[in-house]
PDB file of C-alpha atoms in Angstrom:
ATOM      1  CA  MET A 225       0.000   0.000   0.000  1.00 48.00           C
ATOM      2  CA  SER A 226       1.352   3.443  -0.898  1.00 47.00           C
ATOM      3  CA  ASP A 227       1.841   6.174   1.712  1.00 52.00           C
ATOM      4  CA  ALA A 228      -0.923   8.237   0.064  1.00 53.00           C
ATOM      5  CA  ALA A 229      -3.462   5.457   0.641  1.00 76.00           C
ATOM      6  CA  GLN A 230      -2.496   4.831   4.271  1.00 87.00           C
ATOM      7  CA  PRO A 231      -4.795   6.101   7.033  1.00 91.00           C
ATOM      8  CA  THR A 232      -3.578   9.061   9.011  1.00 94.00           C
ATOM      9  CA  VAL A 233      -2.522   8.940  12.635  1.00 94.00           C
ATOM     10  CA  ALA A 234      -5.658  10.895  13.509  1.00 94.00           C
ATOM     11  CA  GLU A 235      -7.874   8.328  11.755  1.00 94.00           C
ATOM     12  CA  VAL A 236      -6.296   5.477  13.692  1.00 95.00           C
ATOM     13  CA  ARG A 237      -6.693   7.423  16.931  1.00 96.00           C
ATOM     14  CA  ALA A 238     -10.356   8.154  16.130  1.00 96.00           C
ATOM     15  CA  ALA A 239     -10.972   4.441  15.448  1.00 94.00           C
ATOM     16  CA  ALA A 240      -9.414   3.561  18.811  1.00 95.00           C
ATOM     17  CA  GLU A 241     -11.704   6.063  20.560  1.00 96.00           C
ATOM     18  CA  ALA A 242     -14.673   4.527  18.747  1.00 95.00           C
ATOM     19  CA  VAL A 243     -13.736   1.121  20.168  1.00 94.00           C
ATOM     20  CA  LYS A 244     -13.567   2.568  23.685  1.00 96.00           C
ATOM     21  CA  ALA A 245     -16.987   4.163  23.298  1.00 96.00           C
ATOM     22  CA  ALA A 246     -18.443   0.919  21.897  1.00 94.00           C
ATOM     23  CA  LEU A 247     -17.022  -0.977  24.861  1.00 95.00           C
ATOM     24  CA  ASP A 248     -18.752   1.402  27.257  1.00 96.00           C
ATOM     25  CA  ARG A 249     -22.069   1.038  25.414  1.00 95.00           C
ATOM     26  CA  HIS A 250     -21.774  -2.735  25.374  1.00 95.00           C
ATOM     27  CA  LEU A 251     -21.055  -2.905  29.116  1.00 96.00           C
ATOM     28  CA  ALA A 252     -23.967  -0.572  29.852  1.00 95.00           C
ATOM     29  CA  ALA A 253     -26.313  -2.723  27.749  1.00 93.00           C
ATOM     30  CA  VAL A 254     -25.146  -5.872  29.541  1.00 94.00           C
ATOM     31  CA  GLU A 255     -25.681  -4.264  32.945  1.00 94.00           C
ATOM     32  CA  ARG A 256     -29.231  -3.241  31.981  1.00 93.00           C
ATOM     33  CA  ARG A 257     -30.203  -6.360  30.059  1.00 91.00           C
ATOM     34  CA  SER A 258     -33.737  -7.612  30.553  1.00 88.00           C
ATOM     35  CA  GLY A 259     -33.051 -11.256  29.733  1.00 84.00           C
ATOM     36  CA  GLU A 260     -30.742 -13.732  28.048  1.00 81.00           C
ATOM     37  CA  ASP A 261     -31.612 -12.562  24.510  1.00 78.00           C
ATOM     38  CA  ASP A 262     -31.915  -8.820  25.090  1.00 85.00           C
ATOM     39  CA  PRO A 263     -31.923  -7.054  21.664  1.00 86.00           C
ATOM     40  CA  ALA A 264     -30.029  -4.078  23.140  1.00 89.00           C
ATOM     41  CA  VAL A 265     -27.103  -6.336  24.068  1.00 90.00           C
ATOM     42  CA  TYR A 266     -27.098  -7.885  20.606  1.00 86.00           C
ATOM     43  CA  GLU A 267     -27.072  -4.433  18.979  1.00 89.00           C
ATOM     44  CA  ALA A 268     -24.256  -3.214  21.239  1.00 91.00           C
ATOM     45  CA  PHE A 269     -22.285  -6.348  20.460  1.00 90.00           C
ATOM     46  CA  ASN A 270     -22.578  -5.752  16.730  1.00 87.00           C
ATOM     47  CA  GLU A 271     -21.531  -2.121  17.113  1.00 91.00           C
ATOM     48  CA  LEU A 272     -18.502  -3.174  19.136  1.00 92.00           C
ATOM     49  CA  ALA A 273     -17.586  -5.794  16.520  1.00 89.00           C
ATOM     50  CA  VAL A 274     -17.773  -3.238  13.700  1.00 89.00           C
ATOM     51  CA  ALA A 275     -15.697  -0.682  15.628  1.00 92.00           C
ATOM     52  CA  ALA A 276     -13.067  -3.266  16.580  1.00 92.00           C
ATOM     53  CA  GLU A 277     -12.775  -4.540  13.008  1.00 89.00           C
ATOM     54  CA  GLU A 278     -12.406  -0.993  11.660  1.00 92.00           C
ATOM     55  CA  TYR A 279      -9.698  -0.202  14.204  1.00 93.00           C
ATOM     56  CA  ASP A 280      -7.864  -3.441  13.474  1.00 91.00           C
ATOM     57  CA  GLU A 281      -7.783  -2.697   9.736  1.00 91.00           C
ATOM     58  CA  LEU A 282      -6.597   0.897  10.173  1.00 93.00           C
ATOM     59  CA  LEU A 283      -3.972  -0.161  12.709  1.00 93.00           C
ATOM     60  CA  TYR A 284      -2.614  -2.734  10.288  1.00 91.00           C
ATOM     61  CA  ASP A 285      -2.659  -0.370   7.302  1.00 92.00           C
ATOM     62  CA  ARG A 286      -0.855   2.361   9.204  1.00 92.00           C
ATOM     63  CA  TYR A 287       1.530   0.456  11.505  1.00 92.00           C
ATOM     64  CA  ASP A 288       1.488  -3.142  10.223  1.00 91.00           C
ATOM     65  CA  GLU A 289       0.191  -4.247  13.645  1.00 91.00           C
ATOM     66  CA  VAL A 290      -2.898  -6.195  14.686  1.00 87.00           C
ATOM     67  CA  THR A 291      -5.036  -6.556  17.797  1.00 88.00           C
ATOM     68  CA  PRO A 292      -5.264  -9.827  19.785  1.00 85.00           C
ATOM     69  CA  PHE A 293      -9.072  -9.893  19.539  1.00 78.00           C
ATOM     70  CA  GLU A 294     -11.107 -12.133  17.277  1.00 71.00           C
ATOM     71  CA  ILE A 295     -14.755 -11.210  16.733  1.00 64.00           C
ATOM     72  CA  PRO A 296     -16.949 -14.187  15.738  1.00 59.00           C
ATOM     73  CA  GLY A 297     -18.841 -13.676  12.504  1.00 52.00           C
ATOM     74  CA  SER A 298     -22.575 -13.226  12.479  1.00 46.00           C
ATOM     75  CA  GLU A 299     -22.959 -16.533  10.664  1.00 49.00           C
ATOM     76  CA  ASP A 300     -21.736 -18.371  13.756  1.00 51.00           C
ATOM     77  CA  ALA A 301     -24.855 -17.574  15.787  1.00 61.00           C
ATOM     78  CA  LEU A 302     -28.514 -16.862  15.312  1.00 70.00           C
ATOM     79  CA  PRO A 303     -29.906 -13.371  15.911  1.00 76.00           C
ATOM     80  CA  PRO A 304     -31.932 -12.838  19.087  1.00 79.00           C
ATOM     81  CA  TYR A 305     -35.321 -14.505  19.213  1.00 84.00           C
ATOM     82  CA  THR A 306     -38.242 -12.156  18.499  1.00 85.00           C
ATOM     83  CA  GLY A 307     -41.063 -14.670  18.143  1.00 86.00           C
ATOM     84  CA  PRO A 308     -43.919 -15.317  20.558  1.00 87.00           C
ATOM     85  CA  GLU A 309     -42.979 -16.458  24.056  1.00 85.00           C
ATOM     86  CA  GLU A 310     -45.478 -19.320  23.854  1.00 87.00           C
ATOM     87  CA  PRO A 311     -45.915 -20.258  20.168  1.00 89.00           C
ATOM     88  CA  ASN A 312     -49.307 -21.501  19.042  1.00 89.00           C
ATOM     89  CA  ALA A 313     -47.680 -23.331  16.128  1.00 92.00           C
ATOM     90  CA  VAL A 314     -44.239 -24.214  14.819  1.00 92.00           C
ATOM     91  CA  SER A 315     -42.704 -24.985  11.440  1.00 92.00           C
ATOM     92  CA  VAL A 316     -39.909 -27.539  11.122  1.00 93.00           C
ATOM     93  CA  LEU A 317     -37.476 -26.768   8.286  1.00 92.00           C
ATOM     94  CA  ILE A 318     -35.057 -29.515   7.278  1.00 93.00           C
ATOM     95  CA  ARG A 319     -32.183 -29.505   4.807  1.00 93.00           C
ATOM     96  CA  ARG A 320     -30.066 -32.580   4.081  1.00 94.00           C
ATOM     97  CA  ASP A 321     -27.384 -32.619   1.385  1.00 95.00           C
ATOM     98  CA  TYR A 322     -26.284 -35.765  -0.454  1.00 96.00           C
ATOM     99  CA  SER A 323     -23.791 -36.558  -3.198  1.00 96.00           C
ATOM    100  CA  VAL A 324     -24.715 -39.200  -5.778  1.00 96.00           C
ATOM    101  CA  VAL A 325     -21.537 -41.276  -5.603  1.00 96.00           C
ATOM    102  CA  GLU A 326     -22.896 -44.554  -7.078  1.00 96.00           C
ATOM    103  CA  PRO A 327     -25.501 -43.790  -9.763  1.00 94.00           C
ATOM    104  CA  GLN A 328     -25.833 -47.444 -10.797  1.00 95.00           C
ATOM    105  CA  ARG A 329     -26.667 -48.507  -7.240  1.00 95.00           C
ATOM    106  CA  LEU A 330     -29.174 -45.650  -6.982  1.00 94.00           C
ATOM    107  CA  MET A 331     -30.958 -46.699 -10.159  1.00 93.00           C
ATOM    108  CA  ALA A 332     -30.880 -50.397  -9.229  1.00 93.00           C
ATOM    109  CA  GLN A 333     -32.615 -49.662  -5.912  1.00 94.00           C
ATOM    110  CA  ALA A 334     -35.254 -47.578  -7.681  1.00 92.00           C
ATOM    111  CA  GLN A 335     -35.880 -50.403 -10.182  1.00 91.00           C
ATOM    112  CA  ARG A 336     -36.379 -52.858  -7.300  1.00 91.00           C
ATOM    113  CA  VAL A 337     -39.024 -50.546  -5.825  1.00 91.00           C
ATOM    114  CA  GLU A 338     -40.776 -50.306  -9.186  1.00 89.00           C
ATOM    115  CA  ALA A 339     -40.637 -54.095  -9.675  1.00 88.00           C
ATOM    116  CA  ALA A 340     -42.158 -54.676  -6.241  1.00 88.00           C
ATOM    117  CA  GLU A 341     -44.981 -52.236  -6.977  1.00 86.00           C
ATOM    118  CA  ALA A 342     -45.643 -53.883 -10.372  1.00 82.00           C
ATOM    119  CA  ASP A 343     -46.162 -57.223  -8.577  1.00 79.00           C
ATOM    120  CA  GLY A 344     -44.876 -59.318 -11.453  1.00 70.00           C
ATOM    121  CA  ALA A 345     -46.348 -57.261 -14.271  1.00 73.00           C
ATOM    122  CA  PRO A 346     -43.911 -56.257 -17.050  1.00 71.00           C
ATOM    123  CA  LEU A 347     -42.315 -52.843 -16.531  1.00 66.00           C
ATOM    124  CA  VAL A 348     -42.777 -50.310 -19.308  1.00 64.00           C
ATOM    125  CA  ASP A 349     -40.953 -46.956 -19.421  1.00 69.00           C
ATOM    126  CA  THR A 350     -39.566 -47.216 -15.887  1.00 77.00           C
ATOM    127  CA  ALA A 351     -38.360 -44.071 -14.106  1.00 80.00           C
ATOM    128  CA  GLY A 352     -35.469 -45.891 -12.441  1.00 79.00           C
ATOM    129  CA  THR A 353     -33.345 -45.929 -15.603  1.00 87.00           C
ATOM    130  CA  THR A 354     -32.109 -42.355 -15.016  1.00 92.00           C
ATOM    131  CA  VAL A 355     -30.612 -40.692 -11.933  1.00 94.00           C
ATOM    132  CA  HIS A 356     -33.300 -38.003 -12.003  1.00 93.00           C
ATOM    133  CA  GLY A 357     -36.079 -40.586 -12.168  1.00 93.00           C
ATOM    134  CA  ALA A 358     -34.454 -42.860  -9.558  1.00 93.00           C
ATOM    135  CA  LEU A 359     -34.274 -39.988  -7.068  1.00 95.00           C
ATOM    136  CA  GLY A 360     -37.983 -39.367  -7.558  1.00 93.00           C
ATOM    137  CA  VAL A 361     -38.818 -43.023  -7.008  1.00 93.00           C
ATOM    138  CA  LEU A 362     -36.727 -43.463  -3.860  1.00 95.00           C
ATOM    139  CA  PHE A 363     -37.626 -40.185  -2.171  1.00 95.00           C
ATOM    140  CA  GLY A 364     -41.254 -40.838  -3.021  1.00 94.00           C
ATOM    141  CA  GLU A 365     -41.156 -44.334  -1.553  1.00 94.00           C
ATOM    142  CA  PHE A 366     -39.089 -43.794   1.620  1.00 95.00           C
ATOM    143  CA  GLU A 367     -39.353 -41.273   4.445  1.00 95.00           C
ATOM    144  CA  PRO A 368     -36.456 -38.755   4.694  1.00 92.00           C
ATOM    145  CA  ASP A 369     -35.215 -40.336   7.943  1.00 93.00           C
ATOM    146  CA  GLU A 370     -35.027 -43.756   6.293  1.00 95.00           C
ATOM    147  CA  ILE A 371     -33.108 -42.310   3.356  1.00 95.00           C
ATOM    148  CA  ALA A 372     -30.667 -40.761   5.853  1.00 93.00           C
ATOM    149  CA  SER A 373     -30.150 -44.025   7.745  1.00 94.00           C
ATOM    150  CA  ARG A 374     -29.770 -46.116   4.562  1.00 95.00           C
ATOM    151  CA  HIS A 375     -28.069 -43.591   2.281  1.00 95.00           C
ATOM    152  CA  LYS A 376     -25.153 -45.918   1.445  1.00 95.00           C
ATOM    153  CA  GLU A 377     -27.574 -48.565   0.173  1.00 95.00           C
ATOM    154  CA  PHE A 378     -28.919 -45.985  -2.263  1.00 96.00           C
ATOM    155  CA  GLY A 379     -25.507 -44.937  -3.571  1.00 96.00           C
ATOM    156  CA  LEU A 380     -25.558 -41.619  -1.703  1.00 96.00           C
ATOM    157  CA  GLU A 381     -23.002 -39.877   0.487  1.00 95.00           C
ATOM    158  CA  GLU A 382     -24.158 -37.613   3.299  1.00 93.00           C
ATOM    159  CA  GLY A 383     -23.238 -33.948   3.384  1.00 93.00           C
ATOM    160  CA  ASP A 384     -24.217 -31.320   5.916  1.00 92.00           C
ATOM    161  CA  SER A 385     -27.721 -31.176   7.347  1.00 93.00           C
ATOM    162  CA  THR A 386     -29.685 -28.804   9.543  1.00 92.00           C
ATOM    163  CA  LEU A 387     -33.067 -28.698  11.242  1.00 92.00           C
ATOM    164  CA  TRP A 388     -34.769 -25.464  12.316  1.00 92.00           C
ATOM    165  CA  VAL A 389     -37.815 -25.243  14.554  1.00 92.00           C
ATOM    166  CA  THR A 390     -39.425 -21.845  13.945  1.00 92.00           C
ATOM    167  CA  ALA A 391     -42.326 -20.288  15.826  1.00 91.00           C
ATOM    168  CA  THR A 392     -45.428 -18.994  14.043  1.00 87.00           C
ATOM    169  CA  ASP A 393     -48.251 -16.888  15.420  1.00 84.00           C
ATOM    170  CA  ASP A 394     -51.038 -19.105  14.094  1.00 85.00           C
ATOM    171  CA  PRO A 395     -51.234 -22.290  12.032  1.00 86.00           C
ATOM    172  CA  GLU A 396     -51.333 -21.651   8.292  1.00 86.00           C
ATOM    173  CA  ASP A 397     -54.379 -22.700   6.295  1.00 89.00           C
ATOM    174  CA  PRO A 398     -53.882 -25.834   4.177  1.00 91.00           C
ATOM    175  CA  GLY A 399     -52.175 -25.175   0.863  1.00 90.00           C
ATOM    176  CA  VAL A 400     -51.193 -21.561   1.607  1.00 88.00           C
ATOM    177  CA  TRP A 401     -47.407 -21.906   1.605  1.00 88.00           C
ATOM    178  CA  LEU A 402     -46.899 -24.917  -0.668  1.00 89.00           C
ATOM    179  CA  GLU A 403     -45.777 -22.838  -3.677  1.00 88.00           C
ATOM    180  CA  SER A 404     -42.944 -21.199  -1.698  1.00 88.00           C
ATOM    181  CA  PRO A 405     -42.417 -23.270   1.455  1.00 88.00           C
ATOM    182  CA  PHE A 406     -39.099 -21.715   2.544  1.00 86.00           C
ATOM    183  CA  GLU A 407     -39.611 -18.129   1.461  1.00 83.00           C
ATOM    184  CA  HIS A 408     -40.690 -16.805   4.845  1.00 79.00           C
ATOM    185  CA  ALA A 409     -38.126 -18.587   7.054  1.00 84.00           C
ATOM    186  CA  ASP A 410     -37.171 -15.978   9.667  1.00 87.00           C
ATOM    187  CA  PRO A 411     -33.940 -16.626  11.651  1.00 87.00           C
ATOM    188  CA  GLN A 412     -35.274 -14.400  14.442  1.00 87.00           C
ATOM    189  CA  ARG A 413     -38.139 -16.844  15.006  1.00 90.00           C
ATOM    190  CA  VAL A 414     -35.938 -19.940  15.332  1.00 90.00           C
ATOM    191  CA  VAL A 415     -36.734 -21.598  18.650  1.00 89.00           C
ATOM    192  CA  CYS A 416     -33.916 -24.113  18.268  1.00 88.00           C
ATOM    193  CA  ARG A 417     -31.730 -25.590  15.551  1.00 87.00           C
ATOM    194  CA  PHE A 418     -29.632 -28.721  15.160  1.00 88.00           C
ATOM    195  CA  ASP A 419     -26.728 -29.016  12.712  1.00 87.00           C
ATOM    196  CA  VAL A 420     -24.788 -32.064  11.515  1.00 88.00           C
ATOM    197  CA  SER A 421     -21.524 -31.558   9.634  1.00 86.00           C
ATOM    198  CA  ALA A 422     -18.232 -33.294   8.970  1.00 81.00           C
ATOM    199  CA  VAL A 423     -16.632 -30.162  10.443  1.00 74.00           C
ATOM    200  CA  PHE A 424     -17.892 -31.203  13.878  1.00 70.00           C
ATOM    201  CA  ASP A 425     -16.523 -34.719  13.391  1.00 61.00           C
ATOM    202  CA  ASP A 426     -13.081 -33.315  12.557  1.00 54.00           C
ATOM    203  CA  GLU A 427     -13.117 -31.354  15.823  1.00 51.00           C
ATOM    204  CA  ASP A 428     -13.707 -34.605  17.755  1.00 50.00           C
ATOM    205  CA  ILE A 429     -10.740 -36.453  16.232  1.00 50.00           C
ATOM    206  CA  VAL A 430      -8.098 -37.288  18.858  1.00 49.00           C
ATOM    207  CA  ASP A 431      -4.544 -36.443  17.888  1.00 53.00           C
ATOM    208  CA  ILE A 432      -2.404 -39.563  18.458  1.00 50.00           C
ATOM    209  CA  ASP A 433       0.626 -37.463  19.410  1.00 56.00           C
ATOM    210  CA  ASP A 434      -1.437 -35.630  22.044  1.00 56.00           C
ATOM    211  CA  LEU A 435      -2.709 -38.974  23.362  1.00 50.00           C
ATOM    212  CA  ASP A 436       0.856 -40.272  23.665  1.00 54.00           C
ATOM    213  CA  ASP A 437       1.822 -37.118  25.584  1.00 57.00           C
ATOM    214  CA  ASP A 438      -1.104 -37.607  27.983  1.00 51.00           C
ATOM    215  CA  ILE A 439      -0.053 -41.190  28.686  1.00 46.00           C
ATOM    216  CA  GLU A 440       3.541 -40.103  29.288  1.00 51.00           C
ATOM    217  CA  ASP A 441       2.361 -37.395  31.702  1.00 50.00           C
ATOM    218  CA  THR A 442       0.285 -39.977  33.581  1.00 44.00           C
ATOM    219  CA  VAL A 443       3.313 -42.234  33.937  1.00 43.00           C
ATOM    220  CA  ARG A 444       5.521 -39.355  35.138  1.00 44.00           C
ATOM    221  CA  THR A 445       3.043 -38.394  37.887  1.00 44.00           C
ATOM    222  CA  GLY A 446       3.267 -41.863  39.373  1.00 44.00           C
ATOM    223  CA  ALA A 447      -0.337 -42.875  38.694  1.00 43.00           C
ATOM    224  CA  VAL A 448       1.009 -46.055  37.073  1.00 40.00           C
ATOM    225  CA  GLU A 449       4.393 -47.637  36.774  1.00 43.00           C
ATOM    226  CA  PRO A 450       6.051 -47.548  33.337  1.00 44.00           C
ATOM    227  CA  ARG A 451       5.335 -50.817  31.518  1.00 40.00           C
ATOM    228  CA  THR A 452       6.501 -52.120  28.192  1.00 45.00           C
ATOM    229  CA  ASP A 453       3.668 -54.627  27.769  1.00 48.00           C
ATOM    230  CA  THR A 454       0.604 -52.924  26.255  1.00 46.00           C
ATOM    231  CA  ALA A 455      -1.979 -55.195  27.919  1.00 49.00           C
ATOM    232  CA  ASP A 456      -0.390 -54.780  31.357  1.00 54.00           C
ATOM    233  CA  ALA A 457      -0.169 -51.015  30.915  1.00 50.00           C
ATOM    234  CA  LEU A 458      -3.865 -50.759  30.023  1.00 47.00           C
ATOM    235  CA  THR A 459      -4.767 -52.930  33.030  1.00 53.00           C
ATOM    236  CA  ASP A 460      -2.830 -50.607  35.330  1.00 57.00           C
ATOM    237  CA  LEU A 461      -4.554 -47.549  33.838  1.00 50.00           C
ATOM    238  CA  VAL A 462      -7.980 -49.075  34.542  1.00 50.00           C
ATOM    239  CA  ASP A 463      -6.949 -50.077  38.077  1.00 58.00           C
ATOM    240  CA  ALA A 464      -5.712 -46.541  38.743  1.00 54.00           C
ATOM    241  CA  ALA A 465      -9.065 -45.148  37.631  1.00 50.00           C
ATOM    242  CA  VAL A 466     -10.993 -47.577  39.848  1.00 48.00           C
ATOM    243  CA  ASP A 467      -8.821 -46.629  42.833  1.00 54.00           C
ATOM    244  CA  ASP A 468     -10.129 -43.040  42.534  1.00 50.00           C
ATOM    245  CA  ASP A 469     -13.094 -44.190  44.687  1.00 51.00           C
ATOM    246  CA  ARG A 470     -15.604 -42.404  42.464  1.00 47.00           C
ATOM    247  CA  PRO A 471     -19.087 -43.885  43.064  1.00 50.00           C
ATOM    248  CA  GLY A 472     -20.418 -45.898  40.156  1.00 49.00           C
ATOM    249  CA  LEU A 473     -17.177 -45.717  38.168  1.00 45.00           C
ATOM    250  CA  GLU A 474     -16.843 -49.516  37.926  1.00 46.00           C
ATOM    251  CA  ASP A 475     -20.404 -49.769  36.612  1.00 50.00           C
ATOM    252  CA  ASP A 476     -19.776 -46.985  34.069  1.00 47.00           C
ATOM    253  CA  LEU A 477     -16.688 -48.774  32.806  1.00 46.00           C
ATOM    254  CA  ASP A 478     -18.527 -52.144  32.814  1.00 51.00           C
ATOM    255  CA  ILE A 479     -15.624 -53.830  34.614  1.00 48.00           C
ATOM    256  CA  GLU A 480     -15.049 -55.730  37.810  1.00 50.00           C
ATOM    257  CA  PRO A 481     -12.437 -54.661  40.386  1.00 47.00           C
ATOM    258  CA  THR A 482      -9.163 -56.465  39.792  1.00 45.00           C
ATOM    259  CA  SER A 483      -8.443 -56.768  43.499  1.00 45.00           C
ATOM    260  CA  GLY A 484      -9.783 -60.020  44.954  1.00 44.00           C
ATOM    261  CA  ARG A 485     -11.143 -61.273  41.620  1.00 45.00           C
ATOM    262  CA  ASP A 486     -10.883 -65.014  40.907  1.00 47.00           C
ATOM    263  CA  ASP A 487      -9.482 -65.692  37.486  1.00 46.00           C
ATOM    264  CA  ASP A 488     -11.559 -67.976  35.310  1.00 46.00           C
ATOM    265  CA  PRO A 489      -9.673 -71.270  35.219  1.00 45.00           C
ATOM    266  CA  ASP A 490     -11.115 -72.086  31.812  1.00 49.00           C
ATOM    267  CA  GLY A 491      -9.981 -68.787  30.320  1.00 46.00           C
ATOM    268  CA  ASP A 492     -13.564 -68.010  29.296  1.00 49.00           C
ATOM    269  CA  PRO A 493     -13.944 -64.214  28.948  1.00 46.00           C
ATOM    270  CA  ASP A 494     -17.696 -64.565  29.663  1.00 48.00           C
ATOM    271  CA  PRO A 495     -18.116 -65.495  33.392  1.00 44.00           C
ATOM    272  CA  ASP A 496     -21.594 -67.028  32.930  1.00 49.00           C
ATOM    273  CA  GLY A 497     -20.562 -69.004  29.877  1.00 46.00           C
ATOM    274  CA  ASP A 498     -23.350 -67.608  27.747  1.00 49.00           C
ATOM    275  CA  PRO A 499     -22.358 -66.144  24.392  1.00 45.00           C
ATOM    276  CA  ASP A 500     -23.386 -62.559  23.673  1.00 47.00           C
ATOM    277  CA  PRO A 501     -26.391 -62.833  21.356  1.00 44.00           C
ATOM    278  CA  ASP A 502     -25.520 -59.515  19.764  1.00 45.00           C
ATOM    279  CA  GLY A 503     -22.087 -60.624  18.690  1.00 43.00           C
ATOM    280  CA  GLY A 504     -20.092 -58.487  21.111  1.00 44.00           C
ATOM    281  CA  ASP A 505     -22.331 -55.415  21.199  1.00 46.00           C
ATOM    282  CA  PRO A 506     -23.574 -55.329  24.839  1.00 44.00           C
ATOM    283  CA  ASP A 507     -26.358 -52.861  24.034  1.00 48.00           C
ATOM    284  CA  GLY A 508     -27.338 -54.426  20.727  1.00 45.00           C
ATOM    285  CA  GLU A 509     -27.572 -50.998  19.151  1.00 44.00           C
ATOM    286  CA  GLY A 510     -24.575 -50.946  16.827  1.00 39.00           C
ATOM    287  CA  PRO A 511     -22.824 -47.722  15.795  1.00 38.00           C
ATOM    288  CA  GLN A 512     -24.483 -44.589  17.107  1.00 39.00           C
ATOM    289  CA  ARG A 513     -25.293 -41.601  14.962  1.00 40.00           C
ATOM    290  CA  ARG A 514     -23.919 -38.266  16.161  1.00 42.00           C
ATOM    291  CA  ASP A 515     -26.275 -35.304  16.290  1.00 44.00           C
ATOM    292  CA  GLY A 516     -24.979 -31.834  15.798  1.00 38.00           C
ATOM    293  CA  GLY A 517     -25.646 -29.000  18.112  1.00 37.00           C
ATOM    294  CA  ARG A 518     -26.426 -25.430  17.929  1.00 37.00           C
TER     295      ARG A 518
END
C-alpha cells in the first residue's frame, strides 16, 4: 500500500476512541439487560464488533500491527429470538445434502421398488433408468429419515444437514405456503436448531501425538508404573481409575475390580458361559449416529 493510501494517525486514533466508546455502550447494555436474549445487548455487540474490526484494519494499514481480539462472525450464531414467548404453532425446516456417488446402485434400488410395486407385471418406461427418475422413485417411496439411515444402500453420500424449529403466530391454512415453502423462514423466530456436519466430526478427532503425551504425563506423575507390555499397561490404567473411589465408576466402565477377583480357570472371557447374542455389542444398538448441536 502506498503512503498516500495509508490512514492518518488521527484516523487510527479516532478508530481507537470509537472502540472505547463501543465498549462502554456494550457494558452498559449488559448491565441493563432484561433477559438472556436482550436485543439491546445484541445491537451493542454488533456495534462493538464493527468498531473493533475498523480499528484493526486501520492499525494494520498504518503500523502493520494487529489486535489480539477475534470477533466471531454473524454466521456463527442466530440473531436474538423475536417470536412469541409461547408459540401456538411451529414450522420444522429440514435440509439434508447428499452426493450421488454410485448412480448405478441408486438406479438399481429404484428399479427394485418399481418391480415390487408392479407385482410381477412387465415394466414399461420405468423411471429408475435415469438418476433423475431414480431420485424421484426413492424419495417418493421412503421417508427422509429412512433415506438418511440407509443412504449408502442408495448410492448416496451424506453432506451437511440442519433442522430449524421456527415459531409462528397461528397455524397456516392448508395449501397456503406450498408454492414457496421456505420463502418466509425468519432466523429471528428460530426456537432451536440442530446441525450435523463433517466439520464437527473433525473437531472430535483425537490427535495420536497428544494422546501419547497424555499417557507419558500420567506415567511421570506416578499414577502407574512404566510398563513395556501394552496389555499390562492398560490394566494398570484401569486399576488406577478404579482406585479413585468415584461412586459408580466400575459400573460406568462395565468392569469388575481387579483386586480379589478369581481368574476364570477355563480362560472363558464370559463369566456365565453364555455367548453374547448380539455378537459383542452389549447394548445391541450398533454404531451410534452423532447429532450436531447449535
